[in-house]
mmCIF file with all atom_site columns, C-alpha atoms in Angstrom:
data_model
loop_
_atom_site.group_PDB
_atom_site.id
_atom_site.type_symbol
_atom_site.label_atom_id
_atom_site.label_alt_id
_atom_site.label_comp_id
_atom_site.label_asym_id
_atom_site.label_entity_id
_atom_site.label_seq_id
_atom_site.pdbx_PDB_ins_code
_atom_site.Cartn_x
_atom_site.Cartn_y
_atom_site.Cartn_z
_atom_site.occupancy
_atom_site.B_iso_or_equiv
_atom_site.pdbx_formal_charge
_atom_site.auth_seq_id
_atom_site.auth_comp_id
_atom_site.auth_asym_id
_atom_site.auth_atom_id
_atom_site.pdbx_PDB_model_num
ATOM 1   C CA . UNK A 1 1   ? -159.204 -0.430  5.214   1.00 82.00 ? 1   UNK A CA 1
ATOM 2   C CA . UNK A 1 2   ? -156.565 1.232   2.623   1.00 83.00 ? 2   UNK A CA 1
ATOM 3   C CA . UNK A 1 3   ? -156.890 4.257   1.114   1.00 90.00 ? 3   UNK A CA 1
ATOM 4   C CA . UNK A 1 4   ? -158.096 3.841   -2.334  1.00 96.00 ? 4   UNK A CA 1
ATOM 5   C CA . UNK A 1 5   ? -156.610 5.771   -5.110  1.00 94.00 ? 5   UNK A CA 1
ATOM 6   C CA . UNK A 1 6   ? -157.908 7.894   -7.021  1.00 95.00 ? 6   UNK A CA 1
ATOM 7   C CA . UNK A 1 7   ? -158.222 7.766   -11.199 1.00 95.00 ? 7   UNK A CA 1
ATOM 8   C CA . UNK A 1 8   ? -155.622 10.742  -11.478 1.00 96.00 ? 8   UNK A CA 1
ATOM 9   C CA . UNK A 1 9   ? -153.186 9.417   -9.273  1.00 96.00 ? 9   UNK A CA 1
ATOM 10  C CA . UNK A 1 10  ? -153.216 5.939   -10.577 1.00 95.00 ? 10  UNK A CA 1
ATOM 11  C CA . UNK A 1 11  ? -152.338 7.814   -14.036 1.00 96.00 ? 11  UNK A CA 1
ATOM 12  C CA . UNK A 1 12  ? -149.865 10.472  -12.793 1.00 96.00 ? 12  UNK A CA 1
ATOM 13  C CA . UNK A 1 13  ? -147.977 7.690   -10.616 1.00 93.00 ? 13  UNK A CA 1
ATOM 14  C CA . UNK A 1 14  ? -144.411 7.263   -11.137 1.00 93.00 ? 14  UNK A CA 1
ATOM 15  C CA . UNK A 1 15  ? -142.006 4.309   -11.454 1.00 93.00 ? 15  UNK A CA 1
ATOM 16  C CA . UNK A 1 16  ? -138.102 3.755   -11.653 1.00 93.00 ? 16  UNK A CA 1
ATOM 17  C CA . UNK A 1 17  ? -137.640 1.725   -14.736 1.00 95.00 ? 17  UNK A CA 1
ATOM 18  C CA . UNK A 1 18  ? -134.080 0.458   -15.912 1.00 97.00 ? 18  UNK A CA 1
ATOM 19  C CA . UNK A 1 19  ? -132.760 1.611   -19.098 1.00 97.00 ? 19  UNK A CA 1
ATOM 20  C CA . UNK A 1 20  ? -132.167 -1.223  -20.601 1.00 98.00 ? 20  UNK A CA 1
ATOM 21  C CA . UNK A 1 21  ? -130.241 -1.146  -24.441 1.00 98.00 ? 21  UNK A CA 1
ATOM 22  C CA . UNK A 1 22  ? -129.588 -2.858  -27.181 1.00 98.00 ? 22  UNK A CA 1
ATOM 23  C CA . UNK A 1 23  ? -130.575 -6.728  -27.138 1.00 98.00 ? 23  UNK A CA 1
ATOM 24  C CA . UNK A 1 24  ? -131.864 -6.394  -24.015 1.00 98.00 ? 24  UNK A CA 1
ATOM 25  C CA . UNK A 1 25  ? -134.191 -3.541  -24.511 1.00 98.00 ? 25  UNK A CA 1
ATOM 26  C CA . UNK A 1 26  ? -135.327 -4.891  -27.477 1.00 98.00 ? 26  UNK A CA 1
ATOM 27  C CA . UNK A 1 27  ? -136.361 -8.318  -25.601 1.00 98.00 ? 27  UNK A CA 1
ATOM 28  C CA . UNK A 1 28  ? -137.016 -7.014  -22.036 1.00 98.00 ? 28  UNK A CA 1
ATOM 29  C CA . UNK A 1 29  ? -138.162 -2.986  -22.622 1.00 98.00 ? 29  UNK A CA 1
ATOM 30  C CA . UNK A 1 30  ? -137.259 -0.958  -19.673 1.00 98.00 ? 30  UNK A CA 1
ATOM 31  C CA . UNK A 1 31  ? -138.552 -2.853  -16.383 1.00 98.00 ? 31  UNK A CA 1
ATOM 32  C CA . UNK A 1 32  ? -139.034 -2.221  -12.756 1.00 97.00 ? 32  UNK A CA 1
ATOM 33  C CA . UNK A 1 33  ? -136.123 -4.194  -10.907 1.00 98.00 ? 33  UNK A CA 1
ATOM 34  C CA . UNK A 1 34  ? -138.421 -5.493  -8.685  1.00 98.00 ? 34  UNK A CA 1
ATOM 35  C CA . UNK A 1 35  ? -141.407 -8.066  -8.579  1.00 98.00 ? 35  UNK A CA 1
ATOM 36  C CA . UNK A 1 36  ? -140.946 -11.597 -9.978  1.00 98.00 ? 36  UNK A CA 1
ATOM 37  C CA . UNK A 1 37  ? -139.473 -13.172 -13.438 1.00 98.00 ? 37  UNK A CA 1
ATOM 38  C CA . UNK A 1 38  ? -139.173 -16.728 -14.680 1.00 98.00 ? 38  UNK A CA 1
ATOM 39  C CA . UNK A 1 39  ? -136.972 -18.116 -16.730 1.00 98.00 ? 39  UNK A CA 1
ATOM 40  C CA . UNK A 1 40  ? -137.779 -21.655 -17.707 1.00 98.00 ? 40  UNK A CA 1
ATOM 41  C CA . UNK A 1 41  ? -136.745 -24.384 -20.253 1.00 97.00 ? 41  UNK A CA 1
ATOM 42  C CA . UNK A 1 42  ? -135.475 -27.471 -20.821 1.00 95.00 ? 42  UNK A CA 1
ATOM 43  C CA . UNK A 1 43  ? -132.171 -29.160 -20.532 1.00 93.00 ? 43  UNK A CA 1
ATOM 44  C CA . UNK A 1 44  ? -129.195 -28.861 -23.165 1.00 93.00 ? 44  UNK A CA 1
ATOM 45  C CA . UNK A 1 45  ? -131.444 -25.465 -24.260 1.00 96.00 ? 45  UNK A CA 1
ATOM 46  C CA . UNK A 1 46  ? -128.979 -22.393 -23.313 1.00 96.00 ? 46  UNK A CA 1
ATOM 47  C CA . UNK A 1 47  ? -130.578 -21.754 -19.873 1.00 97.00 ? 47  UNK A CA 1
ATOM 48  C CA . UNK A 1 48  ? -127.801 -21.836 -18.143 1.00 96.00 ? 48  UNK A CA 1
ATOM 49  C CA . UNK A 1 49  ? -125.972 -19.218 -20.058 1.00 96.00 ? 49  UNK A CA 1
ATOM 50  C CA . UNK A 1 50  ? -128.684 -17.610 -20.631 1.00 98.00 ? 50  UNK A CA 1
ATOM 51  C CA . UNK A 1 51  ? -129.267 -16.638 -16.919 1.00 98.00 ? 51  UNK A CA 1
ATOM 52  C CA . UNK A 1 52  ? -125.455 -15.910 -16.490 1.00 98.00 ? 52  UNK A CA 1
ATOM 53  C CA . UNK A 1 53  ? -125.788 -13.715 -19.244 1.00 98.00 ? 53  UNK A CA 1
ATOM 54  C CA . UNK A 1 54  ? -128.944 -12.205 -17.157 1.00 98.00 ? 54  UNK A CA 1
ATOM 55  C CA . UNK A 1 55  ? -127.100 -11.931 -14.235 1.00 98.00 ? 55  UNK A CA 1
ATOM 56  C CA . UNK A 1 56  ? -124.240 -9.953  -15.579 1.00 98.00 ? 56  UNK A CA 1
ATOM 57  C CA . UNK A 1 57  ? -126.279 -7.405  -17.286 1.00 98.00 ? 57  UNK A CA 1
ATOM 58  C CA . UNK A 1 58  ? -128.101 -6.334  -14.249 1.00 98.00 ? 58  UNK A CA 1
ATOM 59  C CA . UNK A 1 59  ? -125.098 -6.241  -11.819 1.00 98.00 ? 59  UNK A CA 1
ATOM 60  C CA . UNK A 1 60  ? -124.757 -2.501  -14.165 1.00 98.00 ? 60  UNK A CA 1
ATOM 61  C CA . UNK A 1 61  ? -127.927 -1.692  -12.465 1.00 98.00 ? 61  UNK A CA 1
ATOM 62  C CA . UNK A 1 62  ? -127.941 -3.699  -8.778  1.00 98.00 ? 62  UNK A CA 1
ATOM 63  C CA . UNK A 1 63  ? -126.201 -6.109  -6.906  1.00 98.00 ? 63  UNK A CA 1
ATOM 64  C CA . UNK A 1 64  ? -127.337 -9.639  -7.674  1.00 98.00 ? 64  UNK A CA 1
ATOM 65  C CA . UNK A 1 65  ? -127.209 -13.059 -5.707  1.00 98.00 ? 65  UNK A CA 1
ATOM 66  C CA . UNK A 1 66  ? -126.970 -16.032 -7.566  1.00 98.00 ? 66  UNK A CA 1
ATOM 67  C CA . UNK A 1 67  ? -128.501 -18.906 -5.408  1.00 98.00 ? 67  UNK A CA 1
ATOM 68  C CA . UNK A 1 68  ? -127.457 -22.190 -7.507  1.00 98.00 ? 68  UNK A CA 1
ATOM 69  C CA . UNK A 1 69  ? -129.272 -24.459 -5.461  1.00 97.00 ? 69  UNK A CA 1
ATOM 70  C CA . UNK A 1 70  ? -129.014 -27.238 -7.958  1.00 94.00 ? 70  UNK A CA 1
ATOM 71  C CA . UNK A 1 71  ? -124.997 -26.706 -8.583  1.00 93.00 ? 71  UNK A CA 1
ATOM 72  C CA . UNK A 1 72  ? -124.023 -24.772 -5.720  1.00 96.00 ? 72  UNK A CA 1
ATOM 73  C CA . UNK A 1 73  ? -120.386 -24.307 -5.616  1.00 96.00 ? 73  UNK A CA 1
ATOM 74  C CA . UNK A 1 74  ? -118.968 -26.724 -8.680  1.00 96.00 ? 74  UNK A CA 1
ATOM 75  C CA . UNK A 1 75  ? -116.323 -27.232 -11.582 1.00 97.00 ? 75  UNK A CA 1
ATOM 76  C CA . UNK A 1 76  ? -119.427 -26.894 -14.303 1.00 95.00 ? 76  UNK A CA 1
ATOM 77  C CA . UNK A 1 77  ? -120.910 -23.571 -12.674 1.00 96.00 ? 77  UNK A CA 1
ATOM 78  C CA . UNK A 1 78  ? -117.221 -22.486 -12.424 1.00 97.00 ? 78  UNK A CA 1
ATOM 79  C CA . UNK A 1 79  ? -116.604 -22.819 -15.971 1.00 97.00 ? 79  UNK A CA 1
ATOM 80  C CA . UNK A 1 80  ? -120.540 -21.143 -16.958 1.00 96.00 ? 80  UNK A CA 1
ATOM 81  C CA . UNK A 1 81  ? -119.280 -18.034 -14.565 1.00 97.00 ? 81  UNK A CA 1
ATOM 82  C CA . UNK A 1 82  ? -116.273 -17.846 -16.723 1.00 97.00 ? 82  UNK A CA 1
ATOM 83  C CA . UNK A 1 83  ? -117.726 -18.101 -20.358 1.00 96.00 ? 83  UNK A CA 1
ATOM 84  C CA . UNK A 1 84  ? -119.195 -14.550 -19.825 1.00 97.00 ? 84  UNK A CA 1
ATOM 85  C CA . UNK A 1 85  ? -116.626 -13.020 -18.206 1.00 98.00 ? 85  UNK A CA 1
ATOM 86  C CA . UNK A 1 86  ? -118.311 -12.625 -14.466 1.00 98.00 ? 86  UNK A CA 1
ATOM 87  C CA . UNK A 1 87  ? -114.783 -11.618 -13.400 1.00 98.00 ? 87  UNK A CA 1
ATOM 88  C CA . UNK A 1 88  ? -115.525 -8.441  -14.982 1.00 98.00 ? 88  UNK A CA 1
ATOM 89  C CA . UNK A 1 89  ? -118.059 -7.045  -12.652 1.00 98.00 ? 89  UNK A CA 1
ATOM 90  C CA . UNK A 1 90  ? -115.773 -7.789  -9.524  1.00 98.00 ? 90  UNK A CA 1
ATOM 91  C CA . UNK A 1 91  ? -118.120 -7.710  -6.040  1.00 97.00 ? 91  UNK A CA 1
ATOM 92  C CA . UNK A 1 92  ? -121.772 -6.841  -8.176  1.00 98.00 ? 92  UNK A CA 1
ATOM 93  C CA . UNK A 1 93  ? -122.313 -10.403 -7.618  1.00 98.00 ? 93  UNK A CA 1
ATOM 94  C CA . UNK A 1 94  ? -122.365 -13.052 -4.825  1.00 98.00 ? 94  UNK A CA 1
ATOM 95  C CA . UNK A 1 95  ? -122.765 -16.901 -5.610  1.00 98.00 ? 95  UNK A CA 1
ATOM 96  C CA . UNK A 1 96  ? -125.027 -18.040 -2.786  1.00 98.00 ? 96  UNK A CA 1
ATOM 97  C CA . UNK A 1 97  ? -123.992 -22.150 -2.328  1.00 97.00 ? 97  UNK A CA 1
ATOM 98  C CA . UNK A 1 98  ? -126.972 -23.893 -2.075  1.00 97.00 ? 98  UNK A CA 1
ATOM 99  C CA . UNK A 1 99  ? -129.007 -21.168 0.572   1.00 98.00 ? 99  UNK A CA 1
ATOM 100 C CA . UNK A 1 100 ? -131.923 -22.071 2.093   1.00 97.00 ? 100 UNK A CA 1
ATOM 101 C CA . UNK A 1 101 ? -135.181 -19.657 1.986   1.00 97.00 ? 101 UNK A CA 1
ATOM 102 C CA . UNK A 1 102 ? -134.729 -19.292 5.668   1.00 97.00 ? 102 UNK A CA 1
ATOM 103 C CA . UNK A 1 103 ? -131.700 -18.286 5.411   1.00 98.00 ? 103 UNK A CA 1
ATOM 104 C CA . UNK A 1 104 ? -132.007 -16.046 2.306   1.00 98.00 ? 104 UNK A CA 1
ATOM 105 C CA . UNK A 1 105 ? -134.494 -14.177 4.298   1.00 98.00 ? 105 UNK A CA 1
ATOM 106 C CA . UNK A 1 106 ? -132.195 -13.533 6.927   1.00 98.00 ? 106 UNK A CA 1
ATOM 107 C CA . UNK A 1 107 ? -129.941 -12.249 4.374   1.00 98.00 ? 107 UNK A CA 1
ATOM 108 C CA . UNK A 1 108 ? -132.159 -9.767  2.407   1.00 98.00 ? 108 UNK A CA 1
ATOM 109 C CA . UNK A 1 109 ? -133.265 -8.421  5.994   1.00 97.00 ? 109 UNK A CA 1
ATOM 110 C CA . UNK A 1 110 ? -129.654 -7.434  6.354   1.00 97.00 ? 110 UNK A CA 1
ATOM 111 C CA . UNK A 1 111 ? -128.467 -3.872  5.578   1.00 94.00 ? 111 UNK A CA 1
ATOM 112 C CA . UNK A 1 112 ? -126.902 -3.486  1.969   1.00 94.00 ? 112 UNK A CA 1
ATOM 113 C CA . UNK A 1 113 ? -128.654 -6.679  0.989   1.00 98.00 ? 113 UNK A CA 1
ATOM 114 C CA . UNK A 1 114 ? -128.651 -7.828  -2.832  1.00 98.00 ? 114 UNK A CA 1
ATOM 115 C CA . UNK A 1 115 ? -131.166 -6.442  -4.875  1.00 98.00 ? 115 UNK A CA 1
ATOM 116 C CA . UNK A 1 116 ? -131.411 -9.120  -7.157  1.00 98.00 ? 116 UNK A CA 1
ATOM 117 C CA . UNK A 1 117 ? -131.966 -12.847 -6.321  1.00 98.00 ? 117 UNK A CA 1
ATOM 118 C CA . UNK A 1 118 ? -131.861 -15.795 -8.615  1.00 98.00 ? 118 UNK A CA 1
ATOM 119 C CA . UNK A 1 119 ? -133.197 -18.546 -7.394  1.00 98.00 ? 119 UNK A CA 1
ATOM 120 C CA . UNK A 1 120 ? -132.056 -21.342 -10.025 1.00 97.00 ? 120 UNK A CA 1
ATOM 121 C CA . UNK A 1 121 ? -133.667 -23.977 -9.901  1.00 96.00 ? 121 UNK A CA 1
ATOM 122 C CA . UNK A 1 122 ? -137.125 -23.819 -7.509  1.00 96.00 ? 122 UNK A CA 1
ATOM 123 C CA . UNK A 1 123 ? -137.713 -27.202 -7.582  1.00 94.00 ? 123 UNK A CA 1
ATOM 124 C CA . UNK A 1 124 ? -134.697 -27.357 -5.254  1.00 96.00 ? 124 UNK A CA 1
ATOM 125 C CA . UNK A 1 125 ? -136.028 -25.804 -2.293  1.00 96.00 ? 125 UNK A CA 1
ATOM 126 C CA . UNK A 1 126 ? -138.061 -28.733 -1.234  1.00 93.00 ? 126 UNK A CA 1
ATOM 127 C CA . UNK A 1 127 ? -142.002 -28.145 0.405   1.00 93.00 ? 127 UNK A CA 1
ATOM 128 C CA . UNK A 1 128 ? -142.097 -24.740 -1.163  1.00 96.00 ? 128 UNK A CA 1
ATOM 129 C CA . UNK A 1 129 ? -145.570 -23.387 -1.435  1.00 97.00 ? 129 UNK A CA 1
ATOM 130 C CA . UNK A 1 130 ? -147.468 -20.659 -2.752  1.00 97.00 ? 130 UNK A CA 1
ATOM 131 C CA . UNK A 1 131 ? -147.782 -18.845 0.250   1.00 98.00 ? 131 UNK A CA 1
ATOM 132 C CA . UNK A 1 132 ? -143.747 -18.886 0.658   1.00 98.00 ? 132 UNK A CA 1
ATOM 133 C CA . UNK A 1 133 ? -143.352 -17.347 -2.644  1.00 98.00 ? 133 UNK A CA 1
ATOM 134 C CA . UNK A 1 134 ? -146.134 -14.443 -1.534  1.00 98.00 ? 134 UNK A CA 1
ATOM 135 C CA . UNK A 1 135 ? -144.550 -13.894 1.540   1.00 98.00 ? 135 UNK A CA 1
ATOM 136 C CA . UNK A 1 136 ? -141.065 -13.623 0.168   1.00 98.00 ? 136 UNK A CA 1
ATOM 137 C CA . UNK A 1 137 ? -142.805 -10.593 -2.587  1.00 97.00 ? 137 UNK A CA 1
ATOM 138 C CA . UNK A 1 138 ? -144.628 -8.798  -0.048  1.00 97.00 ? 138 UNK A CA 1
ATOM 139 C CA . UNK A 1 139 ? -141.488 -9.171  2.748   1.00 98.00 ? 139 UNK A CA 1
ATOM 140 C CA . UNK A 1 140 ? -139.064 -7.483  0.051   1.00 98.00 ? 140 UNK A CA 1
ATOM 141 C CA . UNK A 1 141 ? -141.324 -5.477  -2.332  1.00 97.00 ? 141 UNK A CA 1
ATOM 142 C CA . UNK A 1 142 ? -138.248 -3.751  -3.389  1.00 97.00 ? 142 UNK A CA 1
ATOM 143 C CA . UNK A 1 143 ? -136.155 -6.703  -4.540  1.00 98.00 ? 143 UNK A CA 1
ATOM 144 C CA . UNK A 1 144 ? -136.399 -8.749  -8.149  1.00 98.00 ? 144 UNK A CA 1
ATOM 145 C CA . UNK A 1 145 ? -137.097 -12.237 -7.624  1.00 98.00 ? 145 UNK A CA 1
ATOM 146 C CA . UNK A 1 146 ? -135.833 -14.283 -10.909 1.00 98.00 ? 146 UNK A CA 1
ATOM 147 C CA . UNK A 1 147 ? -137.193 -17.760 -10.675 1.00 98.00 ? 147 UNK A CA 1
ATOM 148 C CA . UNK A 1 148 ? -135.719 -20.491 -12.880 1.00 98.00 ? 148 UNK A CA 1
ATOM 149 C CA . UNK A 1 149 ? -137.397 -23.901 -13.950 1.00 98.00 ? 149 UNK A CA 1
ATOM 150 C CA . UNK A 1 150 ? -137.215 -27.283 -15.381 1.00 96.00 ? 150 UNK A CA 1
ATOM 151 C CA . UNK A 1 151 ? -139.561 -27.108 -18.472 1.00 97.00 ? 151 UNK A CA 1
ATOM 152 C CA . UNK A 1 152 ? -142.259 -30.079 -19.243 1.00 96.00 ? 152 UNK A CA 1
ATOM 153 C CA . UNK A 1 153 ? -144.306 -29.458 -21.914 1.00 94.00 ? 153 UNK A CA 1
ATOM 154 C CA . UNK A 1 154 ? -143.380 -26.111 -22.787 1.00 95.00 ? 154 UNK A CA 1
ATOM 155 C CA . UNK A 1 155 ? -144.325 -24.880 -19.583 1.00 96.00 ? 155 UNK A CA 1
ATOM 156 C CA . UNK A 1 156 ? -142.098 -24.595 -16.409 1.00 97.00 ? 156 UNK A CA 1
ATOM 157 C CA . UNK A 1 157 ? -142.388 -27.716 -14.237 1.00 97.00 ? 157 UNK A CA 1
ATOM 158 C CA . UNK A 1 158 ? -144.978 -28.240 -11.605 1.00 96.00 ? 158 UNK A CA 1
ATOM 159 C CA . UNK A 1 159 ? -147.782 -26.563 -10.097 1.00 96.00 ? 159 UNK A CA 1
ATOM 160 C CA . UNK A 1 160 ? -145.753 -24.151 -8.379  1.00 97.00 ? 160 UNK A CA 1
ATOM 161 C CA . UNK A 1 161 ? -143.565 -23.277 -11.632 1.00 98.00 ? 161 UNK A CA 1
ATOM 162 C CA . UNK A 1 162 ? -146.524 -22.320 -13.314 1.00 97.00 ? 162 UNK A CA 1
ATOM 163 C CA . UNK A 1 163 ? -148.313 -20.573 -10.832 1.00 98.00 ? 163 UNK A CA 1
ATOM 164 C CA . UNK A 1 164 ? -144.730 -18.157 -10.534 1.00 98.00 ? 164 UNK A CA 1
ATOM 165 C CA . UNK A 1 165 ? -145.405 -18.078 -13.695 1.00 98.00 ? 165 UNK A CA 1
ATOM 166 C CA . UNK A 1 166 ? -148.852 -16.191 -14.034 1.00 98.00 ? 166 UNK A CA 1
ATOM 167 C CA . UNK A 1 167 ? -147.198 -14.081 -11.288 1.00 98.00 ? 167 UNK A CA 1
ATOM 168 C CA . UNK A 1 168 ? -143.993 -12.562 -13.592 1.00 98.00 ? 168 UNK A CA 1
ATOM 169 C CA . UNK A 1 169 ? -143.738 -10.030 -14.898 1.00 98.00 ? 169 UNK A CA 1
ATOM 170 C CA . UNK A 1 170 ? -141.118 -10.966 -17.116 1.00 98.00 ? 170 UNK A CA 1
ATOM 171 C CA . UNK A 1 171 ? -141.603 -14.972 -19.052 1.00 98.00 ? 171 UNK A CA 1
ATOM 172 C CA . UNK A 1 172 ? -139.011 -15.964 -20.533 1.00 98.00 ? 172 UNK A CA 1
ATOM 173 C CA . UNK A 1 173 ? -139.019 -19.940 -21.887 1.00 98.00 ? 173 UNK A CA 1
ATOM 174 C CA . UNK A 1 174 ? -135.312 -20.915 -23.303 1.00 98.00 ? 174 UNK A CA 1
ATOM 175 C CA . UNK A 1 175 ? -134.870 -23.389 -26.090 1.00 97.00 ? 175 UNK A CA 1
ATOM 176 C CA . UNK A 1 176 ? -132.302 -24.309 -28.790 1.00 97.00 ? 176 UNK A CA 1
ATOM 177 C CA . UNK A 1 177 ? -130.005 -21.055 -27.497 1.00 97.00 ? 177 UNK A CA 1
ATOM 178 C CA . UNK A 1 178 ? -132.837 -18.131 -27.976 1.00 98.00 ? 178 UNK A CA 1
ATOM 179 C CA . UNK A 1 179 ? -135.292 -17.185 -25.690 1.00 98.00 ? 179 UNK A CA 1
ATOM 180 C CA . UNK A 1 180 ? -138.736 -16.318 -26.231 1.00 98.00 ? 180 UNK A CA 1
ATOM 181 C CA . UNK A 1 181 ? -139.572 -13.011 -23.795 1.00 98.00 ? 181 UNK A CA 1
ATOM 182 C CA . UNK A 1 182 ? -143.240 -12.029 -22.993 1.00 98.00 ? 182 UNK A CA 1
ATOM 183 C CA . UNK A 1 183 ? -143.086 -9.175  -21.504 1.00 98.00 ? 183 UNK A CA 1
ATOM 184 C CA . UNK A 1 184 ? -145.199 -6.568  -19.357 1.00 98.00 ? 184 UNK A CA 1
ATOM 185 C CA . UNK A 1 185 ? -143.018 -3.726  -20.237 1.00 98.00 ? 185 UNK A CA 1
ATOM 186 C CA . UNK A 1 186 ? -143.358 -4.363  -23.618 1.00 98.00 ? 186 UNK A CA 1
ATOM 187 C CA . UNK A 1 187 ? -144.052 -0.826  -26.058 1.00 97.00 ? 187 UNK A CA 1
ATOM 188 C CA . UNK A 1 188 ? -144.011 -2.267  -29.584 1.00 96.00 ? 188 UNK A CA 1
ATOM 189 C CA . UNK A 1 189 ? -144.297 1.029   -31.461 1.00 97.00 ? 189 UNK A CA 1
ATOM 190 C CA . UNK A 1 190 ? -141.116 2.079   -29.934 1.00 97.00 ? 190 UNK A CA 1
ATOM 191 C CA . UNK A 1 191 ? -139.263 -1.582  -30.608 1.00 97.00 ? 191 UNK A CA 1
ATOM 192 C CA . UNK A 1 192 ? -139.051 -1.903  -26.187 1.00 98.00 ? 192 UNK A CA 1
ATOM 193 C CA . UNK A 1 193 ? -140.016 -5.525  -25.528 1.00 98.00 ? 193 UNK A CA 1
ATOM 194 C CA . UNK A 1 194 ? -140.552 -9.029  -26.670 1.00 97.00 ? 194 UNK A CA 1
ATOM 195 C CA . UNK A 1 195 ? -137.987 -9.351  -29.482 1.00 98.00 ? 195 UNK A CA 1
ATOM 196 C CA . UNK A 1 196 ? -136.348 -13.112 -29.389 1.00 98.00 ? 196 UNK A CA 1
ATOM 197 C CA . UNK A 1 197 ? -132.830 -13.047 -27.828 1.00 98.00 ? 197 UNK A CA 1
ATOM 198 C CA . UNK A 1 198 ? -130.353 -15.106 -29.100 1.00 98.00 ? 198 UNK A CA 1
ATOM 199 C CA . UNK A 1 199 ? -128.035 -17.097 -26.374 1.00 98.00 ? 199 UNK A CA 1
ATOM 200 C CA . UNK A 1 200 ? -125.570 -18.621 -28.641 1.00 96.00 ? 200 UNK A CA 1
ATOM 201 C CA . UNK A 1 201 ? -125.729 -16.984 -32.474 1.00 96.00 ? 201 UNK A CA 1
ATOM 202 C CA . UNK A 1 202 ? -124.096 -20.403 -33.951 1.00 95.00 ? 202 UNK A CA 1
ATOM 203 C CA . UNK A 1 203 ? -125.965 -22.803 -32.143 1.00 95.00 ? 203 UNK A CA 1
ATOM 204 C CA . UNK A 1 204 ? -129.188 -21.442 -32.840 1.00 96.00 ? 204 UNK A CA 1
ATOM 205 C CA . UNK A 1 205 ? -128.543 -21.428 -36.059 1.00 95.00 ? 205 UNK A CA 1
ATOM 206 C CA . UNK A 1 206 ? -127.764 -24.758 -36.090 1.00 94.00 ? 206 UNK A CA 1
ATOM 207 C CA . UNK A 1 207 ? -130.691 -25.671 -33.913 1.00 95.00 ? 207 UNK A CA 1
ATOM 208 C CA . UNK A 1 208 ? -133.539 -23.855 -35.417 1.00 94.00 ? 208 UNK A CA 1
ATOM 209 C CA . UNK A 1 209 ? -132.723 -24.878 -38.878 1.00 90.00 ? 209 UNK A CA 1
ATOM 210 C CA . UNK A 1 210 ? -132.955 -28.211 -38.777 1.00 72.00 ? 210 UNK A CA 1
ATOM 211 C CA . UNK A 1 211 ? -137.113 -26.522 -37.406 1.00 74.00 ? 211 UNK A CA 1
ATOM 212 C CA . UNK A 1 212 ? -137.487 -25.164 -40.335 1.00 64.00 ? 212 UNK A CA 1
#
């Protein structure tokens, strides 16, 4: 049996949280780099740049792994890595081509290991199950796990999906180039947390009106 914690402790217990700024403060507040995210939506939405975008913030606060697992190594993921300027943040990043979650856990086990991991999409790494996901947490309790996902019915697709989902600490569903950010680390009197972020200024404008 554990050793329970006491009332004060839980209180006085401290955390390294990111200092996050601008946009990203106001949509994300200051998180933990560690735990799980999703980021889910549909298709033609601004995902993709959207979690390139994602992926180049943090690399000012950890290495990240991008495992495309639906692209892997291809002209179209070529061309989203250039639109923000990944060249920018030289060796930050890694593009892992298509890795399997065996493999990825031989990798994080490895010293100097990313700190970050995208896993984009989940649907790709075929007979994953709840238990995986746990295990992966609890195996790495120091690394971020962002999750992304096919969207069906404004929710992320599949049992699984979902269930990452209720899990996150950051949920973020993409659609018409702005994403909608519930947050844990939200402090709304101090404007930290769950502000909209806008992918793509002019097509959001042009997608949201048309919603209005």
């Amino acid at each position: 049996m554990g050793r329970a914690i006491s009332n004060k402790n839980v209180l006085t217990a401290k955390f390294e949280v990111t200092e996050f700024d601008g946009a990203f403060l106001a949509s994300f507040g200051k998180p933990e780099l560690r735990g799980a995210w999703i980021i889910y939506g549909g298709s033609g939405s601004g995902k993709t740049s959207f979690v390139m975008q994602v992926c180049k913030y943090l690399t000012r606060f950890r290495r990240v792994a991008y495992d495309s697992l639906e692209q892997g190594l291809s002209l179209s993921l070529q061309k989203a890595w250039e639109r923000v300027g990944m060249e920018e943040v030289g060796n930050r990043i890694i593009l892992l081509n298509k890795e399997s979650l065996k493999d990825l856990r031989l990798r994080l086990a490895k010293k100097q290991s990313p700190d970050v991991v995208v896993v984009d999409s989940v649907h790709y790494w075929l007979g994953l199950k709840m238990s995986d996901y746990i295990n992966l947490r609890n195996d790495f309790p120091d690394k971020l796990f962002i999750f992304v996902s096919h969207e069906k019915g404004g929710q992320p697709d599949g049992k699984l999906a979902q269930k990452i989902r209720y899990d996150s600490d950051i949920k973020i569903r993409v659609e018409g180039y702005k994403a909608f950010v519930t947050t844990r680390y939200e402090v709304a009197e101090r404007g930290e947390g769950g502000a909209d972020f806008i992918i793509w200024e002019q097509g959001a404008q042009d997608y949201w009106v048309d919603k209005m």
